[in-house]
Short mmCIF file of C-alpha atoms and ligand atoms in Angstrom, two decimals:
data_model
loop_
_atom_site.label_atom_id
_atom_site.label_comp_id
_atom_site.label_asym_id
_atom_site.label_seq_id
_atom_site.Cartn_x
_atom_site.Cartn_y
_atom_site.Cartn_z
CA MET A 212 64.58 109.43 134.12
CA ARG A 213 67.44 108.37 131.84
CA ILE A 214 66.97 108.64 127.76
CA VAL A 215 68.93 108.02 125.40
CA PHE A 216 68.08 109.97 122.09
CA VAL A 217 69.57 108.69 119.05
CA SER A 218 69.73 110.79 115.55
CA ALA A 219 72.01 110.77 111.85
CA GLU A 220 71.89 114.47 112.17
CA VAL A 221 72.22 117.14 115.16
CA ASN A 222 72.33 120.66 115.14
CA PRO A 223 74.67 122.57 115.14
CA TYR A 224 76.98 119.67 113.98
CA SER A 225 75.61 118.04 111.21
CA LYS A 226 71.75 119.40 110.55
CA VAL A 227 70.38 118.49 107.28
CA GLY A 228 67.12 120.02 107.86
CA GLY A 229 64.20 119.54 110.73
CA LEU A 230 65.32 116.38 112.48
CA GLY A 231 68.58 118.50 112.96
CA ASP A 232 66.86 121.37 114.27
CA VAL A 233 64.61 118.61 116.79
CA ALA A 234 68.03 116.93 117.89
CA GLY A 235 70.02 119.93 118.74
CA ALA A 236 67.00 121.60 120.67
CA LEU A 237 64.41 118.96 122.18
CA PRO A 238 67.16 116.99 124.37
CA ALA A 239 68.51 120.64 125.61
CA GLU A 240 64.87 121.43 127.04
CA LEU A 241 64.69 117.86 128.05
CA ALA A 242 67.35 118.31 129.74
CA SER A 243 66.36 121.62 131.82
CA LEU A 244 63.54 119.72 132.98
CA GLY A 245 65.59 117.30 134.64
CA VAL A 246 65.98 114.61 132.43
CA ASP A 247 69.23 112.69 132.29
CA ILE A 248 70.11 112.67 128.31
CA THR A 249 72.65 111.49 126.20
CA VAL A 250 72.44 112.42 122.48
CA MET A 251 74.16 109.85 120.04
CA THR A 252 74.91 110.52 116.73
CA PRO A 253 78.04 110.24 113.96
CA ALA A 254 80.74 112.07 113.82
CA TYR A 255 80.68 113.01 110.37
CA ALA A 256 83.86 114.83 108.91
CA THR A 257 81.76 118.29 109.84
CA VAL A 258 82.20 117.70 113.33
CA ASP A 259 85.11 119.69 114.28
CA HIS A 260 86.36 118.73 117.68
CA ARG A 261 88.64 121.85 118.73
CA LYS A 262 85.55 124.06 117.58
CA PHE A 263 83.25 122.06 119.26
CA LYS A 264 84.90 121.29 122.02
CA LEU A 265 84.94 117.69 122.24
CA GLU A 266 86.48 115.32 124.47
CA SER A 267 88.17 112.56 123.20
CA SER A 268 86.67 108.92 125.11
CA PRO A 269 89.44 106.15 125.51
CA TYR A 270 86.69 103.84 124.60
CA ARG A 271 87.30 102.01 121.65
CA PHE A 272 84.88 98.99 120.19
CA ASN A 273 84.23 96.54 117.64
CA VAL A 274 81.19 96.61 115.57
CA ASN A 275 80.02 93.47 113.75
CA THR A 276 78.40 94.02 110.19
CA GLY A 277 78.11 90.98 108.52
CA SER A 278 81.25 89.99 106.64
CA GLU A 279 83.03 92.85 108.13
CA THR A 280 83.71 94.55 111.29
CA ALA A 281 84.82 98.10 112.02
CA GLU A 282 86.53 99.61 114.89
CA CYS A 283 84.41 102.67 116.70
CA GLY A 284 85.94 105.33 119.20
CA LEU A 285 83.63 107.60 120.91
CA SER A 286 83.97 111.09 121.46
CA ARG A 287 81.53 113.25 123.96
CA TRP A 288 80.73 116.94 124.33
CA GLN A 289 79.61 117.87 127.78
CA SER A 290 77.13 120.48 128.35
CA PRO A 291 78.74 123.07 130.78
CA GLN A 292 75.50 124.33 132.16
CA ASN A 293 74.48 120.74 133.12
CA PRO A 294 75.54 117.70 134.29
CA ASN A 295 72.99 115.68 132.88
CA TYR A 296 73.34 115.97 129.28
CA GLN A 297 75.90 114.93 126.90
CA ILE A 298 76.07 114.39 123.28
CA GLY A 299 78.26 110.89 122.40
CA PHE A 300 79.81 110.70 118.64
CA ILE A 301 80.49 107.82 117.38
CA GLU A 302 83.67 107.38 115.74
CA ASN A 303 84.77 105.68 112.38
CA GLU A 304 86.72 107.23 110.00
CA PHE A 305 85.98 105.56 106.75
CA TYR A 306 81.99 105.41 107.18
CA PHE A 307 81.54 108.85 109.07
CA GLY A 308 84.55 110.85 109.51
CA SER A 309 85.25 111.53 106.09
CA ARG A 310 82.16 112.26 104.91
CA GLY A 311 78.65 114.18 105.09
CA VAL A 312 75.54 113.18 106.53
CA TYR A 313 73.42 111.27 103.66
CA THR A 314 74.61 112.53 100.58
CA ASP A 315 78.51 113.00 98.86
CA GLN A 316 79.25 117.11 97.56
CA ASN A 317 77.36 116.19 94.42
CA GLY A 318 74.25 115.61 96.12
CA ASN A 319 74.08 111.66 95.54
CA TYR A 320 73.27 109.22 98.61
CA TYR A 321 76.27 107.11 99.62
CA ARG A 322 75.77 103.80 97.96
CA ASP A 323 76.62 102.26 101.57
CA SER A 324 73.76 104.44 103.43
CA ALA A 325 72.65 100.97 104.61
CA ARG A 326 75.87 99.58 106.21
CA ARG A 327 76.82 103.14 107.54
CA PHE A 328 73.42 103.39 109.69
CA LEU A 329 73.69 99.74 110.81
CA LEU A 330 76.97 100.52 111.85
CA PHE A 331 75.69 103.62 113.63
CA SER A 332 72.63 101.59 115.12
CA LYS A 333 74.87 98.82 116.35
CA ALA A 334 77.93 101.48 117.63
CA THR A 335 74.92 103.32 119.78
CA LEU A 336 74.14 100.02 121.36
CA GLU A 337 78.04 99.22 122.30
CA ALA A 338 78.54 102.83 123.45
CA ILE A 339 75.38 102.47 125.61
CA ARG A 340 77.34 99.61 127.53
CA VAL A 341 80.49 101.01 127.62
CA LEU A 342 79.52 104.16 128.86
CA ASN A 343 77.17 102.38 131.24
CA LEU A 344 73.86 104.37 130.73
CA ASN A 345 71.41 102.23 131.57
CA PRO A 346 68.44 104.14 129.79
CA ASP A 347 64.80 103.68 130.61
CA VAL A 348 63.82 104.66 126.85
CA ILE A 349 65.91 104.84 124.06
CA HIS A 350 64.34 107.49 121.80
CA CYS A 351 65.38 106.56 117.81
CA ASN A 352 64.65 108.86 115.41
CA ASP A 353 63.80 107.99 111.99
CA ASN A 354 64.87 104.98 109.69
CA HIS A 355 68.55 105.80 110.91
CA SER A 356 68.12 103.90 114.06
CA ALA A 357 65.37 102.49 113.71
CA LEU A 358 67.48 99.03 113.72
CA ILE A 359 67.88 99.78 117.44
CA PRO A 360 64.86 97.76 118.49
CA VAL A 361 65.00 95.05 115.56
CA TYR A 362 68.60 93.86 117.58
CA LEU A 363 67.49 94.66 121.21
CA ARG A 364 64.44 92.16 120.97
CA ALA A 365 65.23 89.93 117.82
CA LYS A 366 69.05 88.78 119.29
CA SER A 367 68.06 89.56 122.48
CA HIS A 368 70.58 87.53 124.29
CA ASP A 369 73.43 89.68 122.99
CA TYR A 370 71.84 92.96 125.21
CA PRO A 371 70.58 90.98 128.27
CA ASP A 372 71.46 94.58 130.35
CA LEU A 373 68.90 96.21 128.19
CA GLN A 374 65.94 93.52 127.98
CA ASN A 375 64.33 96.57 130.95
CA THR A 376 64.86 99.31 128.44
CA ARG A 377 61.84 100.66 126.02
CA VAL A 378 61.95 102.16 122.86
CA LEU A 379 60.33 104.99 121.36
CA LEU A 380 60.75 105.37 117.68
CA THR A 381 59.43 109.18 115.98
CA LEU A 382 58.49 109.33 112.63
CA HIS A 383 60.17 112.49 111.32
CA ASN A 384 59.62 111.47 107.91
CA ILE A 385 58.03 108.36 107.02
CA GLY A 386 58.67 108.81 103.03
CA TYR A 387 62.21 107.68 103.81
CA GLN A 388 62.44 104.10 104.92
CA GLY A 389 66.33 103.26 104.40
CA ILE A 390 64.85 100.42 101.90
CA VAL A 391 67.84 98.20 99.84
CA GLU A 392 67.87 95.45 98.09
CA MET A 393 67.46 91.80 99.69
CA SER A 394 70.85 90.70 98.38
CA ALA A 395 72.15 93.12 101.31
CA ARG A 396 70.70 90.85 103.58
CA ARG A 397 74.13 89.33 104.97
CA ILE A 398 75.16 92.75 106.50
CA TYR A 399 72.62 92.57 109.32
CA ASP A 400 73.57 89.38 110.86
CA LEU A 401 69.78 88.64 111.90
CA PRO A 402 67.42 85.20 111.70
CA ASP A 403 66.92 84.70 108.21
CA GLU A 404 63.25 83.95 108.98
CA LEU A 405 63.01 88.27 109.69
CA PHE A 406 63.57 88.31 105.83
CA PHE A 407 61.13 86.06 105.06
CA PRO A 408 57.93 87.03 102.90
CA ALA A 409 55.73 89.49 105.11
CA ALA A 410 58.46 89.23 108.06
CA PRO A 411 59.41 92.11 109.79
CA LEU A 412 62.33 93.06 107.62
CA GLU A 413 60.91 91.80 104.13
CA TRP A 414 58.76 94.55 102.12
CA PHE A 415 57.90 94.06 98.79
CA GLY A 416 60.94 91.50 98.22
CA ARG A 417 63.36 93.96 99.49
CA ILE A 418 64.37 94.54 103.26
CA ASN A 419 62.73 97.84 105.41
CA PRO A 420 64.29 98.45 108.55
CA LEU A 421 61.54 101.89 109.27
CA LYS A 422 59.27 98.89 108.94
CA ALA A 423 60.80 96.46 110.88
CA GLY A 424 61.76 99.21 113.93
CA ILE A 425 57.97 100.17 113.79
CA PHE A 426 57.29 96.23 114.39
CA TYR A 427 59.76 95.82 117.34
CA ALA A 428 59.64 99.22 118.76
CA ASP A 429 57.49 99.88 122.28
CA ALA A 430 55.68 102.84 121.13
CA VAL A 431 55.88 105.22 117.56
CA SER A 432 55.61 108.78 117.29
CA THR A 433 55.54 111.43 115.02
CA VAL A 434 55.69 114.98 114.95
CA SER A 435 52.11 116.36 114.78
CA PRO A 436 48.55 115.02 115.99
CA THR A 437 47.49 115.55 112.35
CA HIS A 438 49.71 113.55 110.75
CA ALA A 439 49.50 111.18 113.56
CA VAL A 440 46.09 110.22 112.12
CA GLU A 441 46.98 110.67 108.63
CA ILE A 442 49.51 107.97 108.91
CA MET A 443 47.02 105.45 110.38
CA LYS A 444 44.60 106.63 107.77
CA GLU A 445 45.70 107.22 104.18
CA ASP A 446 48.11 105.03 102.62
CA SER A 447 49.66 107.85 100.21
CA LEU A 448 50.49 109.69 103.38
CA SER A 449 52.22 106.30 105.33
CA ALA A 450 53.99 105.98 102.26
CA GLY A 451 52.65 102.48 102.46
CA LEU A 452 53.28 101.82 105.82
CA LYS A 453 49.62 102.04 107.59
CA ASN A 454 48.81 98.86 107.99
CA VAL A 455 52.51 98.13 109.60
CA LEU A 456 51.36 100.92 111.29
CA LEU A 457 48.14 99.85 112.13
CA ALA A 458 49.05 95.90 112.87
CA THR A 459 50.47 97.19 116.26
CA GLY A 460 47.61 97.43 117.81
CA ASN A 461 48.61 100.74 118.98
CA PRO A 462 47.94 104.25 118.06
CA VAL A 463 51.04 106.91 117.07
CA HIS A 464 51.86 109.44 119.22
CA GLY A 465 51.64 112.74 117.75
CA ILE A 466 53.57 115.31 119.44
CA VAL A 467 53.94 118.77 117.57
CA ASN A 468 57.93 119.81 117.53
CA GLY A 469 58.83 123.57 118.69
CA VAL A 470 60.86 125.96 117.08
CA ASP A 471 64.38 127.15 118.58
CA TYR A 472 63.54 130.64 119.78
CA SER A 473 67.04 131.28 120.70
CA GLU A 474 67.92 130.83 117.04
CA TRP A 475 64.54 131.97 115.61
CA ASN A 476 63.90 135.71 117.04
CA PRO A 477 63.78 138.77 114.76
CA ALA A 478 64.45 140.34 118.34
CA ASN A 479 67.85 139.14 118.33
CA ASP A 480 68.75 137.57 114.93
CA ARG A 481 72.11 138.28 114.27
CA TYR A 482 72.19 137.81 110.32
CA ILE A 483 69.19 140.06 110.04
CA THR A 484 69.46 143.80 108.78
CA LYS A 485 67.35 145.39 111.62
CA PRO A 486 66.26 143.50 114.62
CA TYR A 487 62.60 144.33 115.32
CA SER A 488 59.47 142.76 117.42
CA ILE A 489 55.94 142.91 117.73
CA GLU A 490 56.32 146.65 119.41
CA THR A 491 58.67 147.74 116.43
CA LEU A 492 57.10 145.81 113.95
CA GLN A 493 57.44 148.46 111.14
CA ASP A 494 61.08 148.04 111.30
CA LYS A 495 60.63 144.59 109.34
CA PHE A 496 60.00 146.58 106.31
CA HIS A 497 63.80 147.29 106.53
CA ASN A 498 64.92 143.67 106.26
CA LYS A 499 62.86 143.60 103.23
CA VAL A 500 64.51 146.56 101.38
CA ALA A 501 68.05 144.98 102.50
CA LEU A 502 67.23 141.68 101.25
CA MET A 503 65.47 142.96 98.01
CA ASN A 504 68.72 145.27 97.14
CA ASP A 505 70.47 142.04 98.20
CA ILE A 506 69.48 139.26 96.20
CA GLY A 507 68.52 142.09 93.17
CA ILE A 508 64.81 142.32 93.29
CA SER A 509 64.22 145.23 91.65
CA PRO A 510 63.50 148.43 93.60
CA GLU A 511 59.73 149.04 92.18
CA PHE A 512 58.36 146.00 93.93
CA VAL A 513 59.05 147.10 97.38
CA GLN A 514 55.47 148.04 98.45
CA LYS A 515 54.36 144.79 96.80
CA LEU A 516 54.47 141.47 98.29
CA LEU A 517 57.28 139.47 98.63
CA ILE A 518 56.65 135.81 98.78
CA GLY A 519 59.60 134.10 100.63
CA MET A 520 60.69 129.90 100.81
CA VAL A 521 63.25 127.89 102.22
CA SER A 522 62.65 124.54 101.59
CA ARG A 523 64.18 121.53 100.46
CA LEU A 524 63.46 120.66 96.50
CA VAL A 525 61.72 117.60 97.08
CA GLU A 526 58.03 116.10 95.76
CA GLN A 527 56.98 116.22 99.46
CA LYS A 528 57.75 119.66 99.62
CA GLY A 529 54.60 120.66 97.06
CA ILE A 530 57.56 121.75 94.39
CA PRO A 531 55.42 120.28 91.60
CA VAL A 532 52.48 122.32 92.44
CA LEU A 533 54.22 125.24 92.91
CA ILE A 534 55.83 125.00 89.61
CA GLY A 535 52.22 124.36 88.26
CA ALA A 536 50.91 127.48 89.82
CA LEU A 537 54.12 129.74 89.11
CA GLU A 538 53.17 130.97 85.78
CA ARG A 539 50.02 132.39 87.00
CA ILE A 540 51.19 133.51 90.55
CA LEU A 541 54.06 135.81 88.42
CA LYS A 542 50.74 137.62 87.29
CA MET A 543 50.08 139.14 90.08
CA GLU A 544 51.76 141.83 91.27
CA ILE A 545 54.45 140.25 93.92
CA ALA A 546 58.07 139.18 93.86
CA ILE A 547 59.47 136.04 94.67
CA VAL A 548 62.80 134.37 96.47
CA ILE A 549 63.18 130.78 96.66
CA LEU A 550 66.33 129.31 98.85
CA GLY A 551 66.47 125.61 98.20
CA SER A 552 68.55 122.99 97.20
CA GLY A 553 67.39 119.51 96.17
CA GLU A 554 66.54 117.47 92.95
CA ALA A 555 68.31 118.67 89.51
CA GLU A 556 64.84 118.86 87.79
CA TYR A 557 62.95 121.45 89.73
CA GLU A 558 66.31 123.09 90.07
CA GLN A 559 66.24 123.47 86.30
CA SER A 560 62.69 124.41 86.29
CA LEU A 561 63.30 127.42 89.02
CA ARG A 562 66.06 128.40 87.36
CA GLN A 563 64.32 128.60 83.96
CA PHE A 564 61.61 131.01 85.77
CA ALA A 565 64.52 133.27 87.64
CA GLU A 566 65.65 133.54 83.88
CA ARG A 567 62.40 134.76 82.43
CA PHE A 568 61.55 136.97 85.54
CA PRO A 569 65.09 139.23 85.94
CA GLY A 570 64.42 141.61 88.62
CA ARG A 571 60.84 140.11 90.46
CA PHE A 572 61.81 136.22 90.71
CA LYS A 573 64.92 135.17 92.46
CA PHE A 574 65.87 131.33 92.82
CA ASP A 575 69.37 130.50 95.30
CA ALA A 576 70.06 126.83 94.73
CA GLY A 577 72.00 126.50 97.98
CA TYR A 578 72.15 125.71 101.34
CA ASN A 579 72.35 129.06 103.35
CA ASN A 580 71.39 129.38 106.87
CA PRO A 581 72.02 133.28 107.08
CA LEU A 582 70.17 133.67 103.86
CA ALA A 583 67.20 131.64 105.01
CA HIS A 584 67.17 133.57 107.95
CA LYS A 585 66.99 137.17 105.93
CA ILE A 586 64.27 135.15 103.66
CA ILE A 587 62.01 134.40 106.71
CA ALA A 588 62.71 138.03 108.17
CA GLY A 589 61.98 140.25 104.48
CA SER A 590 59.56 138.47 103.03
CA ASP A 591 55.35 139.55 103.22
CA ILE A 592 54.40 135.74 103.17
CA PHE A 593 56.18 132.19 103.71
CA LEU A 594 55.15 129.71 100.88
CA MET A 595 54.65 125.77 102.18
CA PRO A 596 52.52 124.00 99.78
CA SER A 597 53.83 120.51 101.35
CA ARG A 598 51.92 117.50 99.27
CA TYR A 599 52.56 116.21 103.31
CA GLU A 600 54.55 117.68 106.28
CA PRO A 601 55.07 115.49 109.62
CA CYS A 602 55.43 118.56 111.43
CA GLY A 603 57.43 121.62 109.55
CA ILE A 604 59.98 124.04 111.13
CA THR A 605 60.26 126.86 108.82
CA GLN A 606 56.09 128.12 109.37
CA MET A 607 56.83 128.54 113.11
CA ALA A 608 59.77 130.70 112.61
CA ALA A 609 57.80 132.49 109.83
CA LEU A 610 54.84 133.29 112.12
CA LYS A 611 57.72 134.75 115.16
CA TYR A 612 59.20 137.10 112.31
CA GLY A 613 55.48 138.32 111.28
CA THR A 614 55.87 136.57 107.98
CA VAL A 615 52.40 135.08 107.38
CA PRO A 616 52.36 131.66 106.02
CA VAL A 617 50.88 130.20 103.14
CA ALA A 618 50.34 126.44 103.30
CA HIS A 619 48.62 123.25 102.03
CA LYS A 620 46.48 122.01 105.05
CA THR A 621 48.49 118.58 106.02
CA GLY A 622 50.10 117.58 109.30
CA GLY A 623 51.49 119.79 111.00
CA LEU A 624 51.02 123.00 109.05
CA ALA A 625 47.26 122.10 109.77
CA ASP A 626 48.39 122.46 113.65
CA THR A 627 50.49 125.48 113.60
CA ILE A 628 48.67 127.73 111.10
CA THR A 629 45.26 128.78 111.67
CA GLN A 630 43.07 130.32 108.62
CA TRP A 631 42.70 133.80 108.70
CA ASN A 632 39.17 134.75 109.06
CA GLY A 633 39.25 138.79 109.55
CA GLN A 634 39.70 138.81 112.84
CA THR A 635 41.47 135.83 113.96
CA GLY A 636 44.01 133.09 112.48
CA ASN A 637 47.33 133.64 111.71
CA GLY A 638 47.80 132.49 107.97
CA PHE A 639 46.02 131.49 104.63
CA LEU A 640 45.96 127.32 104.52
CA PHE A 641 44.54 125.59 100.87
CA ASP A 642 42.56 122.36 101.98
CA ASN A 643 43.12 120.26 97.94
CA TYR A 644 46.81 119.84 97.12
CA SER A 645 46.25 121.88 93.90
CA ALA A 646 47.77 124.68 92.03
CA ASP A 647 44.61 126.14 91.64
CA ASP A 648 44.10 126.12 95.10
CA LEU A 649 47.57 127.45 96.13
CA LEU A 650 46.93 130.05 94.16
CA ASN A 651 43.81 130.97 95.65
CA SER A 652 45.27 130.96 98.83
CA VAL A 653 48.16 133.10 97.57
CA SER A 654 45.62 135.58 95.87
CA ASP A 655 43.69 136.00 99.54
CA ALA A 656 47.06 136.89 100.98
CA VAL A 657 47.67 139.44 98.19
CA VAL A 658 44.33 141.19 98.79
CA THR A 659 44.84 141.10 102.49
CA PHE A 660 48.34 142.59 102.43
CA HIS A 661 47.22 145.53 100.60
CA HIS A 662 45.03 146.23 104.05
CA LYS A 663 47.93 147.70 105.90
CA LYS A 664 45.87 147.32 109.39
CA THR A 665 44.29 144.40 108.87
CA TRP A 666 47.40 142.72 107.63
CA ARG A 667 49.26 143.91 110.53
CA LEU A 668 46.94 142.23 112.94
CA LEU A 669 47.36 139.01 111.20
CA GLN A 670 50.92 139.17 111.60
CA GLN A 671 50.86 140.03 115.18
CA ASN A 672 48.50 137.12 115.71
CA GLY A 673 51.63 135.00 114.29
CA MET A 674 54.07 136.38 116.47
CA GLN A 675 52.16 135.62 119.51
CA ALA A 676 51.74 132.36 118.99
CA ASP A 677 54.11 130.32 121.68
CA PHE A 678 55.74 127.29 119.70
CA SER A 679 58.75 127.15 122.23
CA TRP A 680 60.12 123.38 123.06
CA ARG A 681 58.82 123.87 126.28
CA ARG A 682 55.18 122.42 125.67
CA SER A 683 56.81 119.62 123.43
CA SER A 684 59.18 117.93 125.84
CA GLU A 685 56.69 118.11 128.46
CA GLN A 686 54.71 115.69 126.52
CA TYR A 687 57.46 113.46 125.78
CA ILE A 688 58.16 113.15 129.14
CA THR A 689 54.53 111.79 129.37
CA LEU A 690 54.72 109.63 126.81
CA TYR A 691 58.37 108.36 128.50
CA GLN A 692 56.33 107.77 131.69
CA LYS A 693 53.99 105.85 129.97
CA ILE A 694 56.29 103.64 127.96
CA ILE A 695 58.48 103.17 131.58
CA ASN A 696 55.12 101.93 133.28
CA SER A 697 53.71 99.85 130.43
P1 LIG B 864 62.33 119.32 106.83
O1 LIG B 864 63.16 118.55 108.03
O2 LIG B 864 61.62 118.17 106.05
O3 LIG B 864 63.32 119.55 105.24
P2 LIG B 864 61.16 121.36 108.45
O4 LIG B 864 60.54 122.77 107.91
O5 LIG B 864 60.95 120.44 109.81
O6 LIG B 864 61.31 120.54 107.27
O7 LIG B 864 63.03 122.00 108.50
C1 LIG B 864 64.01 122.45 107.64
C2 LIG B 864 65.18 122.99 108.06
O8 LIG B 864 66.32 123.39 107.34
C3 LIG B 864 64.40 124.69 108.60
O9 LIG B 864 65.52 124.75 109.92
C4 LIG B 864 65.22 125.09 107.49
O10 LIG B 864 65.29 126.32 107.83
C5 LIG B 864 66.34 124.68 107.19
N1 LIG B 864 66.62 124.62 105.13
C6 LIG B 864 65.99 123.96 104.72
N2 LIG B 864 66.54 124.55 103.13
C7 LIG B 864 67.37 125.31 103.65
C8 LIG B 864 68.17 125.89 102.60
N3 LIG B 864 68.12 125.82 101.49
N4 LIG B 864 69.34 126.74 103.73
C9 LIG B 864 69.29 126.63 104.75
N5 LIG B 864 68.73 126.29 105.48
C10 LIG B 864 67.65 124.89 104.71
C1 LIG B 865 61.13 115.83 108.58
C2 LIG B 865 59.70 116.78 108.15
C3 LIG B 865 59.60 117.65 108.78
C4 LIG B 865 59.53 118.01 110.46
C5 LIG B 865 61.49 117.58 110.45
C6 LIG B 865 61.37 117.46 112.00
O1 LIG B 865 62.39 115.86 108.04
O2 LIG B 865 59.92 116.76 106.65
O3 LIG B 865 57.98 118.38 108.61
O4 LIG B 865 59.67 119.07 110.90
O5 LIG B 865 61.19 116.11 110.04
O6 LIG B 865 60.57 116.49 112.82
#
């Protein structure tokens, strides 16, 4: 089975969030199961040829984006262990080589994002041709590569060799659709009627690449079974695309992500002070003390519950509900550490709490992988009040570290966390997306935390759960097979 996996971000070359985690781990696991897999991604400024041992390839090709033709190159990483696993990096100095993934240094989205990802999508199709990959399935991910099925089907005469190739489009985050103004339409070089009202690319007078991708893909999936049901049922959880999904006449498949245990394992985590496992769970405490010390939480809180959070600071992640509950959470005998960057307004509010509660509320507005590991290892509970969460990776990492998740019961959080009932369960879930419900769950966790034996059982339940990529990969192979045979 030959697969091309297309992603705007790939760990460790260009990770921004969970999509990067998935694109780094899933293809490797698929390759170990015998799938022939090529990942395609842009060569951003962070993709250092020397450090990552990339080979330059002789291929150069021109890609047309309406009024302009961009020359692209291609470099490759070949897995030393597996001849069937490679990554192709699409090169173009102006659009990728001199820039970051989605945003500039100030966190602003690049204004030519539509053209950048259009270029990436069309260049991927060219690279498939020059490398003679002949895939059975092109696995597209999110809006950045959603135009691939559009070109394959709406411009089929340009891609005669790929007419038997199927396309799977996975929705990691349906809230980001790549929408642009109708005035950008000349860059696409697609027939006018595709932009007419109600046509595949048209969306309330604007252009919506994700909508068109859903329309043309052979199959659509998302990253948990619960979220698959949610987006077919509720407009607010599908960011308006519910009817577009239903109109395909096919169900949305739901395959829960895994977590990469070669990176997230307390027994051999190079970033933490004292490695530990389920047998040496008492050693987790050393990591709590070290974390509190590093970030400046007062030692008087060492026996109290420490809440940790690592998240993008955007509405999806439940930051407004968290901020609404914080004043009351801080009335409890607890300390809090939050690592996250995102919207200025949220950063500002969290900074104010940090100023008002020095020594017990710490906020770091950076992107910091070592600190993320330290927080996940050193905290007692891990907070994820997300309004919606297609899957979420950090709660699965937290479970492995005996850090008990407290989360809104939605999407992948509902599929990976089970409510503690005194014996079984591995975390605390609240049903309603509200500050009151969040507060109730935190207070349940605080009470339970002070019953040491019970707490240990709860932690062990989480540490025993297995969210390795193996199971998800097997489900993807079954899905690929199904769409190849369809
Ligand atoms: P999403 O992709 O929606 O942001 P996920 O839970 O799927 O959510 O994945 C987030 C990934 O990004 C995790 O690997 C998490 O550790 C990482 N991450 C998020 N924010 C930060 C940060 N500020 N610093 C370091 N890592 C972060
Ligand atoms: C998205 C989602 C997150 C998911 C990740 C990887 O960023 O917000 O829930 O885990 O993609 O699939």
